[in-house]
Amino acid sequence: MKAAWLAASVAFAAALVALWQVAADHGLVSRVFFPAPSRAFDFLGEWAASGELWGPLAGTIWRTLAGWLGATLLGVALGAAIASSAVTRDLFEPTVEFLRPMPSSAMIPPAILLLGLTDGMVVAVVVFGSIWPILLGAIHGFRSVEPRLMELARTLRMGRMHRLASIALPNALPEIFAGMRVSLAIALIITVVAEMLSSRPGLGQMILFAARNFRSAEIFAGVFLLGALGYFFNAVLERAERHFLRWRPAVGNG
Amino acid sequence: MAQPIFAFRDVSVRFGATPILDKVGFDVAPEEFLCLVGPSGCGKTTLLRVAAGLIRPQEGRAEFEGRAVAEPTPELAIVFQDYSRALLPWRTVAGNVELALEARGAPRAGRAAEVKRLLGIIGLADHAQKFPLQLSGGMQQRVQIARALAQRPRILLMDEPFGSLDAMTRQALQDEIARLCKAERQTVVFVTHDLEEAIYLGDRVVALEANPGRVVEIVEIALPRPRDQLTTREHPRFLEYRHRLFGHLAKKEAE
Amino acid sequence: MAQPIFAFRDVSVRFGATPILDKVGFDVAPEEFLCLVGPSGCGKTTLLRVAAGLIRPQEGRAEFEGRAVAEPTPELAIVFQDYSRALLPWRTVAGNVELALEARGAPRAGRAAEVKRLLGIIGLADHAQKFPLQLSGGMQQRVQIARALAQRPRILLMDEPFGSLDAMTRQALQDEIARLCKAERQTVVFVTHDLEEAIYLGDRVVALEANPGRVVEIVEIALPRPRDQLTTREHPRFLEYRHRLFGHLAKKEAE
Amino acid sequence: MTLRRLLLGLVFPVALLAAWEVSVRAGLLSEDVFSRISRIVPALLEGLADGTIVARTYETLAAALFGWAIAAAIGIPLGLVLGLVRPLERLTLVTIEALRPVPSAALIPIVLLIFGFSLELDATVAAFACLWPVLIVTTGAVRGIEPRLLEVGRALGYGALARIWHFALPAALPGIAVGLRVAFGIAIVVAVTVEIAANPRGLGYAMITAQQSLRAEVMYAYLFWIGLVGWLINVAMIRAERHWLRWYWAARGAA
Amino acid sequence: AQTKITIGYTGANTFVPAFVAKDKGFFAKNGLDVTLTRIPVGSTIPGALMANSLTVGTLTAPVFLAANDNGIELVIIAGASLQSKANPTAGVVAKTGSAIQKPADFVGKKVGAPGVNGLQDILFKKWLKNHNVDWKQVTFVDAPFPQMGAMIQGGQLDAALPVEPFVGRIVGTKAGYLVANYPVEVSDNYLESFYAVSKKWAQGNAAAIKGFRAALTEAVAFAKSNPDEAKKTQITYLGLPPEVVAALPLATFTVDVQPAQVAFWLDMSREFGLVKTALKTDDLVAK
Ligand SMILES: Nc1ncnc2c1ncn2[C@@H]1O[C@H](COP(=O)(O)OP(=O)(O)OP(=O)(O)O)[C@@H](O)[C@H]1O
Ligand SMILES: Nc1ncnc2c1ncn2[C@@H]1O[C@H](COP(=O)(O)OP(=O)(O)OP(=O)(O)O)[C@@H](O)[C@H]1O
Ligand SMILES: [Mg+2]
Ligand SMILES: [Mg+2]
């Protein structure tokens, strides 16, 4: 049943691409704006065959994952710190609240000045841009521990570490995961933007070069690849989430 | 009465300016099954939390074996009224019961067997690997009871543990708890707002009135044990106790 | 018995392959207060949903004044068991009650007064401007009852409306509903799993057994009205009814 | 208490800014790269006084608002349909999941060919980026609507469209509101990104030209300003949300 | 009536005549109502010309040819600057202490170019090729002019291809030293940058193009006789600090463009595989 729906869903996506192909073949859409998707796939094949693809693909993947994992670790640690006492909260929360809505792309020009056109710069911007959902999730998750459970911990005389490991962290986990999911998409997007603006070898740069040379088909090749990459990342994370959060009743996702 | 194991001594609690409990005082004898009834909001839960050391009363104190209860201790196990919040949703049924064993440092080797034994008692042996959110309310409540028993407490404090069960399961569990506590010679303080449940289970029933919570009557229940859902409830003395306590509670409610 | 206003005719319901209700059939007389009891999961809610037209049975049918009930109609008001989900959280208490007036196209001018009157009856006049999520469970349930009354239904279908109330409020509302329905000559089908509540309120009690849901007994309750929480419940006939019905239900449960 | 909180909250930013100024003055940090607070603040004030910052802000916000409105106009109805019609949602799942992670920046060159340097360029790319959160949140919110509520609508005799309007939409609104707020934040990020990468208008353009013209202090002035604007908008939207969805927040506040 | 045109220019000092023509009213005199817009990223200009958000855009040949090669039809209407031995404004700068002296020394090194496959990049490759050095053994890194100095200093680059004022800055801070003015060694007096429009616009606006050229010619003459005043326009239009402007020499300006000047670029672009279709130089320059 599930497999059937997945197949139908894939078929639907394929049908949309086919429709586009037909429109392009009959000149119904501009060759410059919307080249035939087959040409984009040709490019993908060419890149894969020549080996040109793998370096940038690996570069984008590593920068995305490095930034995202960095954001996760930092976000959870910072979240635990902020949630742990009223003083740390008062100390950091206003700064967090101010920085959070800051458009991460606006950080790229100063980041270039400070860190140069390095992978470190890209990763730093990715961390900055993708930490917020995780941080907010972690703060909320750590703070929202059911008071009844804290009372239970007191009654059982549980130690600080036991409490953190057995109660606080598992309690925050669903929200941390939710944040991580949002962050992953953000991390990928920021990586690409940062690669474009800093010309680190990656998919962003490939798209930039294609754009500089007005090669729409190559741009779409990059877009398809990024779509696939994002889909894949998300699927893997969803798996992990389903495993770690199996105690939660399935949310009408059947 | 034997030397009390536990006692409330003129306990008064206020939240802000509102007095909730006003000089509540009574004893609990060892091995006694004591029931506490009163209208909703009269302070039953509050009193139980004082007993567990979770709240410090503004005046008076709770005493366990003659010493004031200042902090929660594993010797006093509490079964919370809002059961759905008192379980770790990310641990299985067995894991939740095991938590109490971990906390009291029970040797790792024997834990599984002990958990199994406890789940057998409350009739959840087949559900050991389920997570709390996969259970009905009544089953969750029973997990809490098993965890409290795993603590091997000197006193078991229960706050309306059967409030959410359907009538049949409720009656079955009433009988099971009564049997168990008498067999294990467990001292129990049992809160309920169901008068008939209190009479059916208790050795004594303490009735509280509301606004502020005060003891209005303490009734010694002289019904034979083991009790029976049909005959005990039709026993003339049962009706007499019911009549007597009802008067107090209904009167206070009406005001 | 008078000509029935409502009837179940051999109603059978399956969810998937599981039979839930099996040829359930009985009548409801005009102005009758009919109570439906049975163990948890026996299909009481399902049967009430068939009556309201929310579910179509696989076999048989519900009849209202001789015609089959195919679709929900405002003439049949339903008070849902899960009250917290059945109110519009974005409307105030008054707004929720008014919804029923809007639905039946009551003139705008009189609505406020009517809402006020209804809230008075259920004792929530002071809470008219609160939102449902600011109320306790019992209060929410009462809002639902007021909304059902505002519908001016020919038949009032209630699904364990007092399940979540504390004993005192529950008893007060039992008396209030009984008084109101008799005064307004309202026909009522009332679901509960509390045997004593059923006997206390009903003109007749229909007992269902579970797996699948089937009528096991229908008892005519010959207790005088108005009834009283103390004396009625101690009436020998009350105990007799209780004893008789308990046998059925406990037996089924034990299997 | 609030003063203490305010002061504590200022400790971190003030320390940071002071450290910045001091290290630049002491020559530890290059002034070309870091500029310094005592240059940045006058640059900011000057830009505000001569109106350039205001004009640039207007350009960015207008584009973000336009793109956001397009996303809402497409995303909300589409989300309602996908949420109410389950098969449609399943059919489009892969398409949506594959389009969602496409970095909107990749589309800049294509959209540039169509719209050139214009508000539409910012807006189209922003709309693409905002569409997904709005769509997904709306679908989820609609799917999470309490089915009981829709039954209440049926029981009261409301038609299908009236049920969507009176029941489905308000119930989904809190979820949709969160989606819209998140989306507006994204719209601003994207608008600024497009301006940095291509479009010669708005705040992003001002920033990148300042950087290219070796005017670090102007660049930082814009950075602070963008942070401030983002923060203010976020605060304003939360306020608006709390005002329009009082029913939702009243209960959250009380809980 | 005045013809309204919008000129999009990049942050280079080669477009000073346009600033002068605007400030001194030469455009207005020739029937043009001009708006000048600065475009931070030059490669976006062809798209903007296509979409009519710009009428005239300043371009370099590689971008211009790539656009035409991919169906974006543009034509040159006037030249902007030449690169000449007399006034070289671009060079290759190597990290101080790197011992890079001659073309062969770049093998295996990292060189920062502003836009891979851009103007500097192609010329540098051509220069290496002319000296029989395989440019494929050199690693090219995309690096914007303002960052080149820091990247050389930070060790991310062994060398870079800046233009003025960045050449002077890098050499001035002793972070690097000038190895060669490679562009003028490839060719003297080649067309460095120019003004282009979409072919469609050019077809209907012959008069405006004529006026545009006339205005620029006048502006070039003015700049020659008043170099200081001409330089000052960069403060307004490029946002450069006055001290930078004063130190910066003016470029070698030009207005007329011959198809042969474009042929130089077309051949080189074909050589490096950047142009694949059959473009003809006659179609690329407006009459
Ligand atoms: N943390 C608190 N802050 C303020 N008031 C409180 C708090 N906890 C309880 N109260 C109030 O104290 C009174 C007693 O509450 P308590 O929960 O002890 O009643 P209860 O007898 O257990 O009622 P129920 O039978 O409904 O559980 C109530 O009026 C309640 O509103
Ligand atoms: N939508 C459904 N799909 C499948 N099974 C259902 C559904 N609704 C109810 N059931 C099953 O039908 C049976 C009867 O449910 P119903 O809610 O009618 O019982 P009930 O008598 O009202 O129980 P309670 O007293 O606990 O409210 C139960 O076993 C339940 O699990
Ligand atoms: Mg309580
Ligand atoms: Mg039910």
mmCIF file of C-alpha atoms and ligand atoms in Angstrom, chain B residues 40-46 81 159-160 191 193, ligand 3:
data_model
loop_
_atom_site.group_PDB
_atom_site.id
_atom_site.type_symbol
_atom_site.label_atom_id
_atom_site.label_comp_id
_atom_site.label_asym_id
_atom_site.label_seq_id
_atom_site.Cartn_x
_atom_site.Cartn_y
_atom_site.Cartn_z
ATOM 1 C CA SER B 40 -12.754 18.498 44.254
ATOM 2 C CA GLY B 41 -10.270 21.243 45.041
ATOM 3 C CA CYS B 42 -10.378 20.706 48.815
ATOM 4 C CA GLY B 43 -6.631 20.064 48.921
ATOM 5 C CA LYS B 44 -6.267 16.293 48.838
ATOM 6 C CA THR B 45 -3.485 16.380 46.276
ATOM 7 C CA THR B 46 -1.822 19.216 48.124
ATOM 8 C CA GLN B 81 -3.028 11.750 39.895
ATOM 9 C CA ASP B 159 -3.662 10.092 44.401
ATOM 10 C CA GLU B 160 -6.937 8.999 42.800
ATOM 11 C CA VAL B 191 -6.821 9.712 47.945
ATOM 12 C CA HIS B 193 -13.184 11.639 45.652
HETATM 13 MG MG MG F 3 -6.181 16.122 43.312
#
